[in-house]
Coordinates of C-alpha atoms and ligand atoms in Angstrom, one line a residue:
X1089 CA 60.6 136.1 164.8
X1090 CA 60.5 136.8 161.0
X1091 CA 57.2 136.3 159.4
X1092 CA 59.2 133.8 156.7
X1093 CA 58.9 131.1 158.6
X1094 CA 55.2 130.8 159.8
X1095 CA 53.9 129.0 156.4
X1096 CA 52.2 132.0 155.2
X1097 CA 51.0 132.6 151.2
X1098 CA 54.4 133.9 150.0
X1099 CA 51.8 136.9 148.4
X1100 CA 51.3 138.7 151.6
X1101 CA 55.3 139.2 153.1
X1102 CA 55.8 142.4 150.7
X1103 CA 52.4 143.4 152.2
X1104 CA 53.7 143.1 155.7
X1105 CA 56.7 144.9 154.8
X1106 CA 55.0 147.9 153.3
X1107 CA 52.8 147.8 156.9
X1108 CA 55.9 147.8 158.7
X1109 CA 55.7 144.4 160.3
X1110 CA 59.0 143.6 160.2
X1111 CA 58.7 141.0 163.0
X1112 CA 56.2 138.7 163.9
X1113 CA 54.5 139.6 167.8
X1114 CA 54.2 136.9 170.0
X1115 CA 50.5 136.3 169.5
X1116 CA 51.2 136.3 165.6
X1117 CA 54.1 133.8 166.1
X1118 CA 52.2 131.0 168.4
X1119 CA 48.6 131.2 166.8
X1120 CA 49.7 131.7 162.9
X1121 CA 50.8 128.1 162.6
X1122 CA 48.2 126.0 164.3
X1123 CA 45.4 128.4 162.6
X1124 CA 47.0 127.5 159.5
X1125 CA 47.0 124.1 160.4
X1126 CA 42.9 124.2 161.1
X1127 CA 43.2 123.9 164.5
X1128 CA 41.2 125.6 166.9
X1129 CA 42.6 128.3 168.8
X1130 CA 42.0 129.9 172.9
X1131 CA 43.9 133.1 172.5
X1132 CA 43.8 135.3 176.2
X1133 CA 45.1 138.9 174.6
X1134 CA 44.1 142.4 174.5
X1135 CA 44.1 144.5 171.8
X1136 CA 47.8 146.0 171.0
X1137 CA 49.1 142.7 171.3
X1138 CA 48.9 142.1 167.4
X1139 CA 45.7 139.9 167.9
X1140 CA 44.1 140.8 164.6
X1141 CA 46.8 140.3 162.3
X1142 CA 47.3 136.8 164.0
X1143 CA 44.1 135.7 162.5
X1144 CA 43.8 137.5 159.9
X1145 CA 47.3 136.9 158.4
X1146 CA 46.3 132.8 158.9
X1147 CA 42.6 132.9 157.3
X1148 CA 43.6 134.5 154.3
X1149 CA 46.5 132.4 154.1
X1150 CA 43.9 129.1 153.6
X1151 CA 41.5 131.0 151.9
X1152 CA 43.9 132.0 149.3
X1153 CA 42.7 130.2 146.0
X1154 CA 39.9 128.2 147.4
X1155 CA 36.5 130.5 148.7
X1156 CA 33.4 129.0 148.1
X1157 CA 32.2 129.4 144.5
X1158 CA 28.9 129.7 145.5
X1159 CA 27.8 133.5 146.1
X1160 CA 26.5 134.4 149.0
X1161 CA 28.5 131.6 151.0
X1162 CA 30.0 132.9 153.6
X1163 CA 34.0 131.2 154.1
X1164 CA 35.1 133.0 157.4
X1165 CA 32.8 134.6 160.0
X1166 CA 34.6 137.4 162.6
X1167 CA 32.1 138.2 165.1
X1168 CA 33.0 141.2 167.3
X1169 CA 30.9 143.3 170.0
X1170 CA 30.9 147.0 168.3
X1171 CA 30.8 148.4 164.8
X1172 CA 33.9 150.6 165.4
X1173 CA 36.2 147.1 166.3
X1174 CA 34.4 145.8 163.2
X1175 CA 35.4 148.7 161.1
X1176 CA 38.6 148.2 162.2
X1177 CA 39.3 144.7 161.5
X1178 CA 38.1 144.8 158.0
X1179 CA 40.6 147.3 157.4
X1180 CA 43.3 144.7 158.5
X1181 CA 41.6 142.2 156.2
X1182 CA 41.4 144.9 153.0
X1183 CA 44.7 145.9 153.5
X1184 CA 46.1 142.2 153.6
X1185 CA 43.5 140.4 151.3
X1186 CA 44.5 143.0 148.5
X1187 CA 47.7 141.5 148.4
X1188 CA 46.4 138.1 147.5
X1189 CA 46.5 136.6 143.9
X1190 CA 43.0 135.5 144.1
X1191 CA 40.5 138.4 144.7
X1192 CA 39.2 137.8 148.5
X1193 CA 35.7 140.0 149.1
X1194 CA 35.5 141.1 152.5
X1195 CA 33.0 143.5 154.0
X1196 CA 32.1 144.8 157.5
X1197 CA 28.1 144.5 158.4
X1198 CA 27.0 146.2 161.8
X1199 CA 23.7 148.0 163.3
X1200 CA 22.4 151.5 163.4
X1201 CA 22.6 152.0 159.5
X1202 CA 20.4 150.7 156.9
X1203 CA 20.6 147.5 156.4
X1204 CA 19.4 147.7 152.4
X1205 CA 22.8 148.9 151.1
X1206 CA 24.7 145.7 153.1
X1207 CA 22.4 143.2 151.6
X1208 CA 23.0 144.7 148.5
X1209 CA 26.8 144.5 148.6
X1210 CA 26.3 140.9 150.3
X1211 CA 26.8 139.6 146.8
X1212 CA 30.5 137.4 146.0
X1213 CA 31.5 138.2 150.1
X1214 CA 34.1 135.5 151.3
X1215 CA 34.9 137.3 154.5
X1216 CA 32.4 138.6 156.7
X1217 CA 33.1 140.7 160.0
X1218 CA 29.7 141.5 161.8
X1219 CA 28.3 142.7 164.9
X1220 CA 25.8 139.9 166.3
X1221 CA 22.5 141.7 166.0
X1222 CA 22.7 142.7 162.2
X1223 CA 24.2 139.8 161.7
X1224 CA 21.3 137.5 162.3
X1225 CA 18.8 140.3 160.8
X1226 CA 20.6 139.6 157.9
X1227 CA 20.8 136.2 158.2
X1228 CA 17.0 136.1 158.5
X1229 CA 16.2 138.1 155.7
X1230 CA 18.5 135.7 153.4
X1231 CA 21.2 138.1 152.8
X1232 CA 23.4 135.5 152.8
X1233 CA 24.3 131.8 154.0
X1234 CA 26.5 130.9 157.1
X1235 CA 26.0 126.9 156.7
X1236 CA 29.1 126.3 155.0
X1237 CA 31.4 128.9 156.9
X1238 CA 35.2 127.1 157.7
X1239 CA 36.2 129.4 160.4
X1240 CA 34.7 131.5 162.8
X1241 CA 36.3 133.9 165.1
X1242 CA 35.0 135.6 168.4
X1243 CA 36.8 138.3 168.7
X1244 CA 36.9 140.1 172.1
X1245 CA 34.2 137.8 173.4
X1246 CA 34.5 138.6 177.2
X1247 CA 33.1 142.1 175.9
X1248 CA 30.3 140.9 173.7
X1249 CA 29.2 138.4 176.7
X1250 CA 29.7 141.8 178.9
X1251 CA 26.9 143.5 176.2
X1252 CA 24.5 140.8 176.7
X1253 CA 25.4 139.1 173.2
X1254 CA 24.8 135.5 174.7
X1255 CA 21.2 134.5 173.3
X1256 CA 22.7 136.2 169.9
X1257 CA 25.9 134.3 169.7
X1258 CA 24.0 131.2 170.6
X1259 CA 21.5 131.7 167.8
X1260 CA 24.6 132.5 165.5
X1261 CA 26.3 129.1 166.2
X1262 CA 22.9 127.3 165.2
X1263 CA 23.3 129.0 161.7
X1264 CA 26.9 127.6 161.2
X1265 CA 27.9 124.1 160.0
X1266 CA 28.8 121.3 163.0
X1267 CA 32.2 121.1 161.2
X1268 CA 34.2 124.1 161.0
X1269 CA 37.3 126.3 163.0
X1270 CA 36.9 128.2 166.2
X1271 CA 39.0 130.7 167.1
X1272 CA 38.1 132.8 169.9
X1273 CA 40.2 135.7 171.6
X1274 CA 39.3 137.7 174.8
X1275 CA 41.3 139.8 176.8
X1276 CA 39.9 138.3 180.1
X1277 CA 39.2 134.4 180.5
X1278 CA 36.0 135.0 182.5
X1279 CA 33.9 132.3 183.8
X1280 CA 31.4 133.2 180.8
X1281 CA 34.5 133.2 178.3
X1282 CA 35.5 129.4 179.6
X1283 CA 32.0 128.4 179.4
X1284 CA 31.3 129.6 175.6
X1285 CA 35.4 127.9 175.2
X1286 CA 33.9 124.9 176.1
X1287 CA 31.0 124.6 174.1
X1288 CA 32.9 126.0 171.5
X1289 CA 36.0 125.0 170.5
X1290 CA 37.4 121.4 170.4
X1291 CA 40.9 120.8 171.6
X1292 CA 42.0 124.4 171.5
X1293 CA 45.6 125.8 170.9
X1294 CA 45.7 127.6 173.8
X1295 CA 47.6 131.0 173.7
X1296 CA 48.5 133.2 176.7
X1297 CA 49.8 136.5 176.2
X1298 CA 50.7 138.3 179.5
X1299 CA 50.1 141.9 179.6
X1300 CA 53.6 143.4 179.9
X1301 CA 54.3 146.0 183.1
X1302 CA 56.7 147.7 180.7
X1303 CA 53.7 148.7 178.9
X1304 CA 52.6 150.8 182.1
X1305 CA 56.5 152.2 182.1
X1306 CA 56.6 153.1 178.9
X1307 CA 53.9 155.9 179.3
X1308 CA 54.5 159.3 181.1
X1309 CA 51.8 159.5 183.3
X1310 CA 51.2 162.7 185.2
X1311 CA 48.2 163.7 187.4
X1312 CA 47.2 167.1 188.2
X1313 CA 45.5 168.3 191.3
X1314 CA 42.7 170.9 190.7
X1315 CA 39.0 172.1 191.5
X1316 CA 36.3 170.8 188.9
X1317 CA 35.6 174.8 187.6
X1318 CA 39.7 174.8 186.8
X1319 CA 39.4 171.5 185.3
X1320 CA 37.8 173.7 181.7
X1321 CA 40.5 176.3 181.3
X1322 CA 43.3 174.1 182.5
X1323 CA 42.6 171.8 179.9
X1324 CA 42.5 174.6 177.1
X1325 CA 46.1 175.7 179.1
X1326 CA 47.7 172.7 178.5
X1327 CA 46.7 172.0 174.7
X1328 CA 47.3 175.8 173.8
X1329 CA 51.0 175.8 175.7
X1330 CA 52.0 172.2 175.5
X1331 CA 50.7 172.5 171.5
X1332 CA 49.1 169.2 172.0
X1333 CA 48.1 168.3 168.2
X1334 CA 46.8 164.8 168.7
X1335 CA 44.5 164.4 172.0
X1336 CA 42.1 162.0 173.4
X1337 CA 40.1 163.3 176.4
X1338 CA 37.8 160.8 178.5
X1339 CA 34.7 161.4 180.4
X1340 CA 32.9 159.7 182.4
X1341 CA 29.4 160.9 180.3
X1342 CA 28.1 161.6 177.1
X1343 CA 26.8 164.8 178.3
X1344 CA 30.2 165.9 179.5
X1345 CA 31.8 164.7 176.7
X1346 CA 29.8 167.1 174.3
X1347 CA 29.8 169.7 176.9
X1348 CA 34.2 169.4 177.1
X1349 CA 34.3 169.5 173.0
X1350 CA 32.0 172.4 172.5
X1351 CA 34.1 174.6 175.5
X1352 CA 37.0 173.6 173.3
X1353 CA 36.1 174.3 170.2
X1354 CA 34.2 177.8 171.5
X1355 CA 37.4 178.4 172.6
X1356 CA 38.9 178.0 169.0
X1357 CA 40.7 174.4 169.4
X1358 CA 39.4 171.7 166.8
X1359 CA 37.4 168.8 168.9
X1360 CA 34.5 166.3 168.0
X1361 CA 32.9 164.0 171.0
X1362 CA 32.4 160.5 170.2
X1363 CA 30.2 158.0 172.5
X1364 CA 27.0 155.6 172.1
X1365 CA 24.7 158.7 171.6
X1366 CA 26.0 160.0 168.4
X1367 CA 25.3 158.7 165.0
X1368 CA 27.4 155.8 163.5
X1369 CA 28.3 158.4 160.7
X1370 CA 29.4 160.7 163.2
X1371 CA 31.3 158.6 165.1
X1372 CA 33.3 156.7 162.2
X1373 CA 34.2 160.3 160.7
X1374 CA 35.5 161.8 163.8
X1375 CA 37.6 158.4 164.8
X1376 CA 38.5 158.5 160.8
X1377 CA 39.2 162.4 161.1
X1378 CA 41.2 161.5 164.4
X1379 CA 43.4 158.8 163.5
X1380 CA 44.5 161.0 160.5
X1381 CA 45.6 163.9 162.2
X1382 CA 42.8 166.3 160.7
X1383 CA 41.0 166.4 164.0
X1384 CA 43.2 167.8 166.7
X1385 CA 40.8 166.7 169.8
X1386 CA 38.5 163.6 170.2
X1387 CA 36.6 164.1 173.5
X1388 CA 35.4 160.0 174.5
X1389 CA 33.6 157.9 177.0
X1390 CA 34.8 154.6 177.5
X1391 CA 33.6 153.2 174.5
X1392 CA 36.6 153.8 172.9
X1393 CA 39.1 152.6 175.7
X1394 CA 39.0 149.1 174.0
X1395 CA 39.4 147.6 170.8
X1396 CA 40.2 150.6 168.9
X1397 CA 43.5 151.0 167.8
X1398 CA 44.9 154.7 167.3
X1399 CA 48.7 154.5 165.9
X1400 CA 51.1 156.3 167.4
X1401 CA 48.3 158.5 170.0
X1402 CA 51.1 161.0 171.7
X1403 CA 48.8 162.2 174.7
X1404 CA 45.4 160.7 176.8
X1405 CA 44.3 162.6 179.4
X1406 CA 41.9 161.8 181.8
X1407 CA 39.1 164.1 182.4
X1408 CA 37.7 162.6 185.1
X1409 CA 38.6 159.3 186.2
X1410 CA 37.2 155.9 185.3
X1411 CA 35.1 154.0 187.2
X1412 CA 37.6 151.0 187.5
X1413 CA 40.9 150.8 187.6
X1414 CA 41.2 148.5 184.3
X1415 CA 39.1 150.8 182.5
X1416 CA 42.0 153.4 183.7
X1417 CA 45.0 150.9 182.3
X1418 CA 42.8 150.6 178.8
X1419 CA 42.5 154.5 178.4
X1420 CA 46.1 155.2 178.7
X1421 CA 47.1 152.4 176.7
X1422 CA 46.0 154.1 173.8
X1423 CA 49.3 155.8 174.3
X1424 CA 53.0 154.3 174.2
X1425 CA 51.8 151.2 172.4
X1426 CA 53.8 149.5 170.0
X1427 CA 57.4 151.0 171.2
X1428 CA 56.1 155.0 171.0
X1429 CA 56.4 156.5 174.6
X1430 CA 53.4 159.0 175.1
X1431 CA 52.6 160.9 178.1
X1432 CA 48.7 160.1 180.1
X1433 CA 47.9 163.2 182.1
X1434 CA 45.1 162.8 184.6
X1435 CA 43.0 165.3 186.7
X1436 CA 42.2 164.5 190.2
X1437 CA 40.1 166.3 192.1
X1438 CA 39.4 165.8 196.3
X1439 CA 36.6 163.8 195.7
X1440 CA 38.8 162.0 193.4
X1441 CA 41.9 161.0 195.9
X1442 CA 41.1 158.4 197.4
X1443 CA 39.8 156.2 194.6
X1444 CA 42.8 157.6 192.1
X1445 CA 44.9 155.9 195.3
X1446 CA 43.2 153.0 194.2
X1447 CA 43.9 152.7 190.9
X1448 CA 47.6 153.6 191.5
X1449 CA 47.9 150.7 194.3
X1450 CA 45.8 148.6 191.4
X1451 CA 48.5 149.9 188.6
X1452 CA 51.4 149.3 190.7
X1453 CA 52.9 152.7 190.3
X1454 CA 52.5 156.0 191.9
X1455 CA 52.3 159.0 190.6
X1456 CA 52.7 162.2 192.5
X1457 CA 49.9 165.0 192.1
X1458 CA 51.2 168.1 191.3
X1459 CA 49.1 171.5 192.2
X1460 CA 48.4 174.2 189.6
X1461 CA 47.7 176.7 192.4
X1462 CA 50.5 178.7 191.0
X1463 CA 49.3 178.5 187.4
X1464 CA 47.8 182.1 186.2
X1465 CA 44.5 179.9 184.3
X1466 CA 43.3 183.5 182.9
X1467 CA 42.0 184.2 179.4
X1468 CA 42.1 180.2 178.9
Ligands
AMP107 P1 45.8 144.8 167.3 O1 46.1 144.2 168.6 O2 45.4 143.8 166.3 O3 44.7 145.9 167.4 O4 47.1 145.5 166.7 C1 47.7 146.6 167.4 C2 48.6 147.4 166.4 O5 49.8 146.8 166.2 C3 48.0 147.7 165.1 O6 48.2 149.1 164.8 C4 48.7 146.9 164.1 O7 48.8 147.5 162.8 C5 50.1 146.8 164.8 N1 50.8 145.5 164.5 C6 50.3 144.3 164.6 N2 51.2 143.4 164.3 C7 52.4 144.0 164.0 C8 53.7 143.7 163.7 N3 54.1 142.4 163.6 N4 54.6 144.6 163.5 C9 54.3 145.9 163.7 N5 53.0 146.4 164.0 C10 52.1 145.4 164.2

């Protein structure tokens, strides 16, 4: 469906045109008019599925023209579980909201920086995406005022509940007015999810969007049987020979992701770890680095698997496998979304088998193991 005809500000179709939206995504089609419409809103999708955009496109919508002309009043809240999804979303607001006749301030607040330079920049904010934590440190310390916010949105909350957000996003609701819009979006409805649904939101919209199997199809998965010591130089084989220029690599540790990316980059190919150890500069720059093709390997734990969004991200491979299979479906998602076949290319080793069996069953697909025995691995 064409974005036309979903009652958005007329400023922000050339904006979707220069983004390439040509179409409106399911999500974006069934929650853009009741959001517009100040109704709450249940939405059960993962990220991929356009989920961002299908609040965002809405809120700015409303807010165009009429944010609070008090400073340092809050108009929409987006709480989300980790600084890199709220990094990620404000981008989607910037690159929208700039499209608006009225200026729309919108800024991104989350832990493990200073929080001195964010209450600083608090001043003249309409639109405020935060991680719960430094959200209510700044609340405390009068940064700002969420009593007269008109909509709120929980974004992935089955993962912030997962992180042990609850207390937090209870204490958050206390700091928000009795009247306002609830939008909340998980991938999962979980007993938690339902329960925070029904204290939360008041006659919801509610919006379904089924994972689609063609997904799965539209990735070339291949798995590789091998020993853990071939597991180093294979690797470095198939990047050097398959010229892989755009890679993610999971792990199952942070030590093994920086162990991978050092081997790789000792070995002359460009790669940066990310994961919960490394600084929040360090991580935003690699992902930044990443996503623009001036960093040719990202080495990850499974942080990353969900809610960040890489464009067009030709080749996963699996390392070593995840611990579930889910966490195995939201790794190689990262590749062949949005109509771009990429290939997922996992290695299994014998201790491996039977749960990669598993996740196949799980996956509904097999995949046959193929053996490198024949492979000359020397000098990689
Ligand atoms: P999200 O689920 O919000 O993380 O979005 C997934 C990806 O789809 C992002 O890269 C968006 O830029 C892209 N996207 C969202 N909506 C559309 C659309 N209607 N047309 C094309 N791309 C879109």
């Amino acid at each position: 469906m064409s974005f036309t005809s979903l009652g958005l500000s007329p400023s922000l179709l050339p904006a979707l045109d220069e983004q390439g939206y040509s179409k409106a995504y399911p999500i974006q089609e069934q929650a853009i008019p009741p959001i517009i419409n100040k109704h709450d809103i249940l939405g059960i999708a993962k990220t991929g599925s356009g989920k961002t955009a299908s609040y965002a496109l809405p809120i700015l919508t409303n807010l165009e023209g009429k944010t609070s002309t008090k400073n340092r009043y809050i108009d929409a809240l987006i709480l989300v579980p980790t600084r890199e999804l709220a990094v990620q979303v404000e981008e989607v607001f910037r690159t929208f909201g700039s499209a608006l006749s009225q200026r729309i301030k919108t800024m991104a607040v989350y832990g493990g920086v200073s929080i001195n330079p964010q209450m600083m920049k608090m001043q003249g904010v309409n639109i405020l995406i935060a991680t719960p934590g430094r959200l209510i440190e700044l609340v405390e310390s009068n940064a700002m005022s969420l009593s007269e916010i008109r909509t709120l949105v929980l974004d992935e909350a089955d993962k912030m509940l997962n992180l042990g957000f609850k207390d937090e996003m209870d204490k958050i609701f206390s700091f928000l007015p009795k009247k306002r819009q609830n939008l909340l979006f998980s991938a999962t409805l979980s007993d938690k999810v339902d329960e925070i649904n029904r204290v939360l939101l008041n006659n919801p919209v509610i919006i379904k969007i089924e994972e689609k199997d063609e997904n799965i199809n539209l990735i070339n998965q291949t798995a590789y049987y091998l020993k853990e010591e071939e597991k180093g130089p294979f690797l470095r084989y198939l990047i050097k020979n398959e010229d892989l220029q755009q890679v993610l690599i999971f792990t199952s540790s942070t030590y093994k992701a920086d162990n991978v990316a050092d081997k790789l980059r000792t070995n002359g190919i460009d790669a940066q770890a990310i994961h919960g150890k490394k600084s929040n500069k360090a991580r935003t720059d690699a992902l930044k680095n990443f996503k623009r093709g001036a960093l040719r390997v990202l080495v990850a734990t499974d942080i990353l698997a969900r809610g960040i969004d890489i464009e067009f991200l030709p080749c996963v491979i699996n390392y070593e496998l995840p611990r579930s299979p889910k966490d195995y479906i939201h790794r190689i998602g990262r590749t062949g979304r949005a109509e771009s076949p990429g290939d997922a290319i996992t290695f299994v080793t014998i201790e491996d088998q039977q749960h990669f069996k598993v996740i196949q069953k799980k996956m509904k697909k097999r995949i046959e193991l193929q053996d490198i025995e024949n492979l000359n691995l020397q000098g990689y």
